[in-house]
Amino acid sequence: MKLQNDLLIRAAKGEYVERTPVWLMRQAGRILPEYRAIRNQMKSFLELVQTPQLAAEVTIQPVDILQVDAAIIFSDILVVPEAMGLPYEMLEKKGPYFPRTVASVQDVQGLRVAQPDQDMPYVMEAISLVKEQLQGRVPLIGFAGAPWTVFSYMVEGSGSKTFSKARRMLYQEEQMAHALLQKIADSTIAYLKAQINAGADLIQIFDSWAGVLPKDHYLKFSYPYIRQICQSIDEVPVTVFAKGAFFALEEMGKLPCDTIGLDWNMDVARSRQLVGEGKTLQGNLDPCALFGNQTDIIKQTEDMLQAFGPGRHIANLGHGVYPDTSVDAVKCFVDTVKEFRH
Ligand code: CP3
C-alpha cells in the first residue's frame, strides 16, 4: 500500500520534504497511560511482545495520540539473543536479566544463528498487523540492536554502568568476542530481512552502548558488524544510532546507510562536518528538555531545528523518551516540529 505520509522515507533518502518529519525513540511505551493499561493486563513485558495483536495496538498508539510521522514496531533488542538460544526476563523496575550468560567458547558454540520465521515469528506477525491497520498513514520502522550492544547484554547478563565484564572479554578473549559478534550479526541480518519482508519501511540499528568503548575498540568490535548489516540491506533506508560515539562520526559518515542518529551531547554543526553532506541526521533534543515548561520546550525545539537547517533532518530526541515525561510535553515537541518552517 502506498504511504500517505512518506516524509520520513523522503527525508532519509535526502529527497525534498515540505517540513521536517518527527518521531521519538521509545515512543511506544510507558509515557502513554493507554500503553500502561494494556501492559498492566499482561503477566510480563515478554508476553506483550509475543502477542502480535497487542504489540500491534501499542505500536499504533503513539501515531494516534502523539500524531508522529512514523510508528516503530513494539518489541525489544533482546529478542535476538532469545532467538539464538539465550532467554531473557524483564524484571520490574530493574530491566533485562539473562539467567544464563555467555562466558566461554562452548557457550558461543552452543548458540545458533537465529531463524526469524521459526524463532521469533511473533515480531513479523505484529509487523503485518500494524501495516494492515495503519493503512499507509505513516511508515513503520523496524529495528534491532547493534551486535556490540546485544553482545554486552549477553555477556553481562543485565544492564551495567560500566559493562566491564563485556569489555574485559574484548581485551582477554578477542577471538571469542569476534565469534559471538559474528553470530549476533548474522542473526540480526536475517532478522532485519524478515522484518522488511513483513513490511518494515525503514530500519534503525540501536548501538546504545557504543559510548563505553574507546575509539579503537569501537572500530574493531562494533563498527565492522554495523557495516555488515548496512551492506546487507538495500531494500529500505537504514538509520544507525550509536549513542556516545562522537569519536567515530567521521567513520559513520562512510557507512552504507542513509541516516545517522545524534545524541544530545553531539554538536549539530560539528557532526554535520564530520559525517559529511551525503547523509540525513536524526535527533537530537535532550530528553530532559521535555521536563521544561512549554515556552522552553518550543524554544529548544526551534533552536534544534534551526541548528540542523532545512532538509536531510529527521527530528527526534537524542535518546529514548524517559518514562516520566508528560504526554503534553511530548505533544508540544511534536507540534512544534510540525508547525516549523525553515
Ligand atoms: O517505542 C519504541 O521505541 C519501541 C519499543 C522498544 C522497546 N525497547 C520496548 C521496551 C525499543 C525500540 C527498544 C529498544 C531497546 N531495548 C534498547 C535500545 C534503545 C535505547 O533506549 O537505548 C535497549 C538498550 C533495550 C534494552 C531494554 N529493554 C532495557 C535496558 C529495558 C529496561 C529499561 C527501560 O528502558 O525500560 C527494556 C525494557 C523495555 N523495552 C520497556 C519497553 C516499553 C519497558 C518495560 C515495560 O514496559 O514493562
Short mmCIF file of C-alpha atoms and ligand atoms in Angstrom, two decimals:
data_model
loop_
_atom_site.label_atom_id
_atom_site.label_comp_id
_atom_site.label_asym_id
_atom_site.label_seq_id
_atom_site.Cartn_x
_atom_site.Cartn_y
_atom_site.Cartn_z
CA MET A 1 0.00 0.00 0.00
CA LYS A 2 1.26 3.46 -0.89
CA LEU A 3 2.23 5.63 2.08
CA GLN A 4 0.11 8.76 2.53
CA ASN A 5 2.76 10.36 4.74
CA ASP A 6 6.20 9.36 3.50
CA LEU A 7 8.12 12.36 4.94
CA LEU A 8 10.37 10.06 6.97
CA ILE A 9 11.37 7.99 3.96
CA ARG A 10 11.95 11.02 1.75
CA ALA A 11 14.00 12.74 4.46
CA ALA A 12 16.07 9.59 4.94
CA LYS A 13 16.80 9.44 1.22
CA GLY A 14 17.68 13.13 1.08
CA GLU A 15 14.70 13.99 -1.09
CA TYR A 16 12.61 17.14 -0.84
CA VAL A 17 10.33 17.44 2.22
CA GLU A 18 7.74 20.14 2.91
CA ARG A 19 8.62 20.01 6.60
CA THR A 20 10.83 18.04 8.96
CA PRO A 21 9.41 14.64 9.95
CA VAL A 22 9.31 13.80 13.66
CA TRP A 23 9.08 10.69 15.84
CA LEU A 24 10.56 9.69 19.22
CA MET A 25 12.76 6.82 20.15
CA ARG A 26 10.86 4.69 22.71
CA GLN A 27 7.60 6.45 21.85
CA ALA A 28 5.66 3.19 22.25
CA GLY A 29 5.67 2.54 25.93
CA ARG A 30 5.37 3.83 29.40
CA ILE A 31 4.84 7.52 28.68
CA LEU A 32 1.32 6.67 27.48
CA PRO A 33 -1.41 5.73 30.01
CA GLU A 34 -3.04 3.79 27.15
CA TYR A 35 0.11 1.63 26.97
CA ARG A 36 0.23 1.10 30.71
CA ALA A 37 -3.41 -0.02 30.69
CA ILE A 38 -2.59 -2.82 28.23
CA ARG A 39 0.73 -3.61 29.88
CA ASN A 40 -0.96 -3.99 33.29
CA GLN A 41 -3.25 -6.66 31.94
CA MET A 42 -0.28 -8.80 30.99
CA LYS A 43 1.80 -11.06 33.20
CA SER A 44 5.02 -9.70 31.73
CA PHE A 45 6.67 -7.46 29.17
CA LEU A 46 7.61 -10.56 27.17
CA GLU A 47 4.01 -11.69 26.97
CA LEU A 48 3.09 -8.35 25.43
CA VAL A 49 5.99 -8.52 22.98
CA GLN A 50 4.91 -12.03 21.98
CA THR A 51 1.22 -11.25 21.47
CA PRO A 52 1.04 -9.78 17.94
CA GLN A 53 -2.45 -8.21 18.25
CA LEU A 54 -1.48 -6.28 21.37
CA ALA A 55 2.04 -5.46 20.17
CA ALA A 56 0.38 -4.01 17.05
CA GLU A 57 -2.03 -1.99 19.15
CA VAL A 58 0.66 -0.36 21.30
CA THR A 59 2.75 0.29 18.18
CA ILE A 60 -0.07 2.38 16.70
CA GLN A 61 -0.98 4.23 19.93
CA PRO A 62 1.66 6.96 19.51
CA VAL A 63 0.60 7.55 15.91
CA ASP A 64 -2.97 8.21 17.07
CA ILE A 65 -2.17 10.05 20.29
CA LEU A 66 1.04 11.94 19.52
CA GLN A 67 0.49 12.29 15.75
CA VAL A 68 4.10 11.38 15.00
CA ASP A 69 5.29 10.77 11.43
CA ALA A 70 6.29 7.14 11.99
CA ALA A 71 5.45 4.05 14.00
CA ILE A 72 8.19 1.83 15.47
CA ILE A 73 7.37 -1.82 15.99
CA PHE A 74 6.85 -2.69 19.65
CA SER A 75 9.49 -5.24 20.55
CA ASP A 76 12.94 -5.21 22.14
CA ILE A 77 16.54 -5.56 21.00
CA LEU A 78 16.80 -8.62 23.28
CA VAL A 79 14.51 -10.84 21.19
CA VAL A 80 17.64 -11.63 19.14
CA PRO A 81 19.63 -13.31 21.93
CA GLU A 82 16.50 -15.21 22.89
CA ALA A 83 16.15 -16.45 19.31
CA MET A 84 19.81 -17.51 19.43
CA GLY A 85 19.14 -19.67 22.48
CA LEU A 86 19.77 -17.25 25.36
CA PRO A 87 16.44 -16.42 27.01
CA TYR A 88 15.89 -13.21 28.99
CA GLU A 89 13.44 -11.84 31.52
CA MET A 90 12.37 -8.25 32.04
CA LEU A 91 12.42 -7.55 35.77
CA GLU A 92 10.06 -4.87 37.07
CA LYS A 93 11.97 -1.65 37.76
CA LYS A 94 15.29 -3.41 37.10
CA GLY A 95 15.32 -4.09 33.38
CA PRO A 96 16.65 -7.04 31.39
CA TYR A 97 18.05 -10.14 33.09
CA PHE A 98 19.64 -13.22 31.48
CA PRO A 99 19.63 -16.27 33.79
CA ARG A 100 22.43 -17.76 31.64
CA THR A 101 25.19 -15.62 30.12
CA VAL A 102 27.98 -16.18 27.60
CA ALA A 103 31.35 -16.76 29.25
CA SER A 104 33.19 -19.45 27.28
CA VAL A 105 33.91 -20.68 23.75
CA GLN A 106 31.49 -23.55 24.44
CA ASP A 107 28.79 -21.05 25.32
CA VAL A 108 29.31 -19.29 21.98
CA GLN A 109 29.28 -22.59 20.09
CA GLY A 110 26.08 -23.57 21.86
CA LEU A 111 24.23 -20.58 20.38
CA ARG A 112 22.54 -20.76 17.00
CA VAL A 113 22.14 -18.21 14.24
CA ALA A 114 18.53 -17.10 14.63
CA GLN A 115 15.99 -18.23 12.06
CA PRO A 116 13.48 -15.41 12.42
CA ASP A 117 10.42 -17.06 10.93
CA GLN A 118 10.93 -20.00 13.25
CA ASP A 119 12.42 -18.41 16.36
CA MET A 120 10.53 -15.10 16.56
CA PRO A 121 7.53 -15.28 14.21
CA TYR A 122 5.53 -13.06 16.58
CA VAL A 123 7.53 -9.96 15.54
CA MET A 124 6.79 -10.49 11.85
CA GLU A 125 3.12 -11.18 12.63
CA ALA A 126 2.93 -7.94 14.61
CA ILE A 127 4.54 -6.05 11.70
CA SER A 128 1.98 -7.47 9.23
CA LEU A 129 -0.86 -6.49 11.54
CA VAL A 130 0.49 -2.97 12.02
CA LYS A 131 0.87 -2.49 8.27
CA GLU A 132 -2.69 -3.69 7.74
CA GLN A 133 -4.09 -1.42 10.44
CA LEU A 134 -2.05 1.66 9.57
CA GLN A 135 -3.44 1.65 6.05
CA GLY A 136 -0.41 3.62 4.85
CA ARG A 137 -0.94 6.51 7.29
CA VAL A 138 2.76 6.61 8.25
CA PRO A 139 5.81 4.41 7.66
CA LEU A 140 6.69 1.61 10.07
CA ILE A 141 10.22 1.45 11.48
CA GLY A 142 11.74 -1.98 12.15
CA PHE A 143 14.78 -2.21 14.40
CA ALA A 144 17.48 -4.28 16.04
CA GLY A 145 20.31 -3.68 18.47
CA ALA A 146 23.82 -3.32 17.08
CA PRO A 147 25.85 -6.51 17.66
CA TRP A 148 28.08 -4.81 20.26
CA THR A 149 25.11 -3.62 22.33
CA VAL A 150 23.40 -7.02 22.16
CA PHE A 151 26.73 -8.72 22.98
CA SER A 152 27.11 -6.56 26.07
CA TYR A 153 23.78 -7.81 27.49
CA MET A 154 24.55 -11.45 26.60
CA VAL A 155 27.91 -11.37 28.37
CA GLU A 156 26.92 -9.11 31.25
CA GLY A 157 23.54 -10.72 31.90
CA SER A 158 21.89 -7.39 32.67
CA GLY A 159 22.40 -3.67 32.32
CA SER A 160 25.55 -2.24 33.82
CA LYS A 161 27.11 1.15 34.43
CA THR A 162 30.48 0.11 33.07
CA PHE A 163 29.89 -3.07 31.04
CA SER A 164 33.28 -4.13 32.34
CA LYS A 165 32.57 -7.86 32.01
CA ALA A 166 31.74 -7.44 28.35
CA ARG A 167 34.65 -5.06 27.85
CA ARG A 168 37.04 -7.40 29.64
CA MET A 169 36.24 -10.04 27.04
CA LEU A 170 37.36 -7.68 24.27
CA TYR A 171 40.79 -7.45 25.93
CA GLN A 172 41.17 -11.05 27.07
CA GLU A 173 39.28 -13.19 24.56
CA GLU A 174 39.38 -11.33 21.29
CA GLN A 175 38.68 -14.34 19.07
CA MET A 176 35.79 -15.49 21.16
CA ALA A 177 34.35 -11.98 21.16
CA HIS A 178 34.51 -11.85 17.37
CA ALA A 179 32.88 -15.28 17.07
CA LEU A 180 29.98 -14.12 19.24
CA LEU A 181 29.68 -10.76 17.49
CA GLN A 182 29.58 -12.50 14.10
CA LYS A 183 26.84 -14.87 15.25
CA ILE A 184 24.82 -11.91 16.50
CA ALA A 185 25.43 -10.02 13.24
CA ASP A 186 24.31 -13.00 11.14
CA SER A 187 21.19 -13.38 13.28
CA THR A 188 20.48 -9.65 13.06
CA ILE A 189 20.78 -9.59 9.27
CA ALA A 190 18.33 -12.49 8.95
CA TYR A 191 16.01 -10.81 11.46
CA LEU A 192 16.01 -7.42 9.73
CA LYS A 193 15.42 -9.06 6.33
CA ALA A 194 12.41 -10.83 7.82
CA GLN A 195 11.11 -7.53 9.23
CA ILE A 196 11.46 -5.90 5.80
CA ASN A 197 9.68 -8.86 4.17
CA ALA A 198 6.86 -8.46 6.67
CA GLY A 199 6.51 -4.76 5.80
CA ALA A 200 9.03 -2.59 7.71
CA ASP A 201 9.61 0.61 5.68
CA LEU A 202 12.85 1.71 7.34
CA ILE A 203 15.32 0.03 9.69
CA GLN A 204 17.06 1.55 12.70
CA ILE A 205 20.07 -0.02 14.41
CA PHE A 206 20.46 0.94 18.08
CA ASP A 207 24.04 0.92 19.39
CA SER A 208 23.07 2.14 22.85
CA TRP A 209 26.39 1.23 24.46
CA ALA A 210 28.74 2.49 21.74
CA GLY A 211 29.86 5.22 24.11
CA VAL A 212 31.52 2.90 26.64
CA LEU A 213 34.15 1.81 24.11
CA PRO A 214 37.38 3.60 23.26
CA LYS A 215 37.62 4.53 19.61
CA ASP A 216 39.97 1.71 18.61
CA HIS A 217 37.68 -0.89 20.18
CA TYR A 218 34.63 0.71 18.61
CA LEU A 219 36.23 0.50 15.19
CA LYS A 220 37.26 -3.11 15.81
CA PHE A 221 34.32 -4.62 17.68
CA SER A 222 31.25 -2.59 16.79
CA TYR A 223 31.63 -0.64 13.56
CA PRO A 224 32.55 -3.58 11.25
CA TYR A 225 29.46 -5.52 12.29
CA ILE A 226 27.20 -2.50 11.80
CA ARG A 227 28.82 -2.12 8.39
CA GLN A 228 28.00 -5.75 7.52
CA ILE A 229 24.37 -5.15 8.45
CA CYS A 230 24.17 -1.92 6.41
CA GLN A 231 25.77 -3.65 3.44
CA SER A 232 23.27 -6.47 3.52
CA ILE A 233 20.20 -4.20 3.47
CA ASP A 234 19.41 -2.36 0.27
CA GLU A 235 15.61 -2.74 0.24
CA VAL A 236 14.80 0.14 2.62
CA PRO A 237 16.63 3.11 4.20
CA VAL A 238 18.78 2.36 7.25
CA THR A 239 19.46 4.59 10.28
CA VAL A 240 22.37 3.96 12.61
CA PHE A 241 22.13 5.45 16.11
CA ALA A 242 25.32 4.92 18.11
CA LYS A 243 24.88 6.67 21.42
CA GLY A 244 28.03 8.36 22.67
CA ALA A 245 30.06 7.56 19.55
CA PHE A 246 31.02 11.18 18.81
CA PHE A 247 34.58 9.91 18.30
CA ALA A 248 33.51 7.83 15.30
CA LEU A 249 31.23 10.25 13.46
CA GLU A 250 33.63 10.61 10.56
CA GLU A 251 33.71 6.83 10.07
CA MET A 252 29.93 6.63 10.49
CA GLY A 253 29.68 9.05 7.58
CA LYS A 254 31.25 6.34 5.43
CA LEU A 255 28.76 3.59 6.35
CA PRO A 256 26.49 2.39 3.55
CA CYS A 257 23.43 3.73 5.36
CA ASP A 258 21.12 6.71 4.88
CA THR A 259 20.77 8.33 8.30
CA ILE A 260 23.00 8.82 11.35
CA GLY A 261 21.33 9.40 14.72
CA LEU A 262 22.90 12.01 17.01
CA ASP A 263 22.61 12.04 20.77
CA TRP A 264 22.18 15.30 22.65
CA ASN A 265 25.86 15.65 23.51
CA MET A 266 26.80 15.87 19.87
CA ASP A 267 27.13 19.35 18.37
CA VAL A 268 24.98 19.55 15.26
CA ALA A 269 27.26 21.69 13.07
CA ARG A 270 30.37 19.73 14.05
CA SER A 271 28.57 16.42 13.46
CA ARG A 272 27.47 17.56 10.02
CA GLN A 273 31.08 18.42 9.20
CA LEU A 274 32.31 15.02 10.34
CA VAL A 275 29.53 12.96 8.76
CA GLY A 276 29.55 14.94 5.51
CA GLU A 277 26.69 16.14 3.34
CA GLY A 278 25.72 12.74 1.98
CA LYS A 279 23.61 11.56 4.91
CA THR A 280 20.50 12.57 6.79
CA LEU A 281 20.94 13.32 10.50
CA GLN A 282 18.40 12.34 13.15
CA GLY A 283 17.97 13.81 16.63
CA ASN A 284 18.87 15.29 18.96
CA LEU A 285 16.93 17.22 21.61
CA ASP A 286 17.98 16.42 25.18
CA PRO A 287 15.25 14.06 26.53
CA CYS A 288 15.31 16.13 29.74
CA ALA A 289 14.40 19.29 27.81
CA LEU A 290 10.87 17.84 27.90
CA PHE A 291 10.84 18.44 31.66
CA GLY A 292 10.93 22.18 30.98
CA ASN A 293 7.88 24.42 30.65
CA GLN A 294 6.02 24.76 27.36
CA THR A 295 7.72 28.02 26.31
CA ASP A 296 11.14 26.46 26.87
CA ILE A 297 10.25 23.27 25.00
CA ILE A 298 9.14 25.32 22.00
CA LYS A 299 12.29 27.43 22.12
CA GLN A 300 14.64 24.46 22.49
CA THR A 301 12.91 22.55 19.72
CA GLU A 302 13.04 25.53 17.34
CA ASP A 303 16.71 26.10 18.18
CA MET A 304 17.40 22.48 17.37
CA LEU A 305 15.56 22.67 14.03
CA GLN A 306 17.48 25.82 13.19
CA ALA A 307 20.78 24.15 14.02
CA PHE A 308 20.06 21.26 11.62
CA GLY A 309 18.80 23.55 8.87
CA PRO A 310 16.37 22.58 6.10
CA GLY A 311 16.33 19.09 4.58
CA ARG A 312 18.31 15.96 5.47
CA HIS A 313 16.97 16.02 9.04
CA ILE A 314 14.59 13.78 11.00
CA ALA A 315 13.57 15.38 14.30
CA ASN A 316 13.85 13.17 17.38
CA LEU A 317 15.28 13.22 20.88
CA GLY A 318 18.94 12.44 21.48
CA HIS A 319 17.91 9.15 23.15
CA GLY A 320 14.72 7.36 24.07
CA VAL A 321 12.00 9.41 25.77
CA TYR A 322 12.15 8.96 29.54
CA PRO A 323 9.16 7.14 31.10
CA ASP A 324 8.28 10.00 33.47
CA THR A 325 7.90 12.54 30.66
CA SER A 326 4.44 14.11 30.40
CA VAL A 327 2.41 13.36 27.30
CA ASP A 328 1.68 17.09 26.91
CA ALA A 329 5.40 17.87 26.77
CA VAL A 330 5.88 15.24 24.06
CA LYS A 331 2.92 16.64 22.11
CA CYS A 332 4.39 20.12 22.42
CA PHE A 333 7.68 18.86 20.94
CA VAL A 334 5.90 17.06 18.08
CA ASP A 335 3.60 20.00 17.30
CA THR A 336 6.47 22.48 17.35
CA VAL A 337 8.37 20.44 14.75
CA LYS A 338 5.27 20.04 12.60
CA GLU A 339 4.49 23.78 12.62
CA PHE A 340 8.05 24.94 11.99
CA ARG A 341 9.10 26.10 8.51
CA HIS A 342 12.65 26.93 7.54
O1 CP3 B 1 8.76 2.66 21.31
C1 CP3 B 1 9.75 2.01 20.91
O2 CP3 B 1 10.83 2.55 20.70
C2 CP3 B 1 9.56 0.56 20.54
C3 CP3 B 1 9.91 -0.41 21.51
C4 CP3 B 1 11.30 -0.57 22.09
C5 CP3 B 1 11.48 -1.15 23.36
N1 CP3 B 1 12.81 -1.33 23.56
C6 CP3 B 1 10.38 -1.52 24.28
C7 CP3 B 1 10.66 -1.61 25.73
C8 CP3 B 1 12.57 -0.33 21.55
C9 CP3 B 1 12.99 0.32 20.23
C10 CP3 B 1 13.53 -0.84 22.49
C11 CP3 B 1 14.99 -0.81 22.26
C12 CP3 B 1 15.90 -1.13 23.37
N2 CP3 B 1 15.74 -2.06 24.36
C13 CP3 B 1 17.19 -0.56 23.51
C14 CP3 B 1 17.81 0.44 22.57
C15 CP3 B 1 17.27 1.81 22.75
C16 CP3 B 1 17.78 2.54 23.94
O3 CP3 B 1 16.93 3.01 24.73
O4 CP3 B 1 18.98 2.68 24.11
C17 CP3 B 1 17.77 -1.13 24.66
C18 CP3 B 1 19.14 -0.81 25.23
C19 CP3 B 1 16.84 -2.09 25.19
C20 CP3 B 1 17.01 -2.99 26.34
C21 CP3 B 1 15.99 -2.70 27.40
N3 CP3 B 1 14.64 -3.00 27.30
C22 CP3 B 1 16.20 -2.12 28.67
C23 CP3 B 1 17.55 -1.64 29.18
C24 CP3 B 1 14.96 -2.05 29.32
C25 CP3 B 1 14.68 -1.60 30.73
C26 CP3 B 1 14.83 -0.15 30.91
C27 CP3 B 1 13.85 0.63 30.08
O5 CP3 B 1 14.27 1.45 29.27
O6 CP3 B 1 12.65 0.39 30.23
C28 CP3 B 1 13.99 -2.57 28.43
C29 CP3 B 1 12.53 -2.67 28.69
C30 CP3 B 1 11.60 -2.13 27.70
N4 CP3 B 1 11.73 -2.20 26.35
C31 CP3 B 1 10.37 -1.47 28.01
C32 CP3 B 1 9.78 -1.14 26.78
C33 CP3 B 1 8.46 -0.47 26.56
C34 CP3 B 1 9.84 -1.20 29.41
C35 CP3 B 1 9.31 -2.42 30.08
C36 CP3 B 1 7.80 -2.40 30.29
O7 CP3 B 1 7.08 -1.59 29.73
O8 CP3 B 1 7.35 -3.27 31.03
#
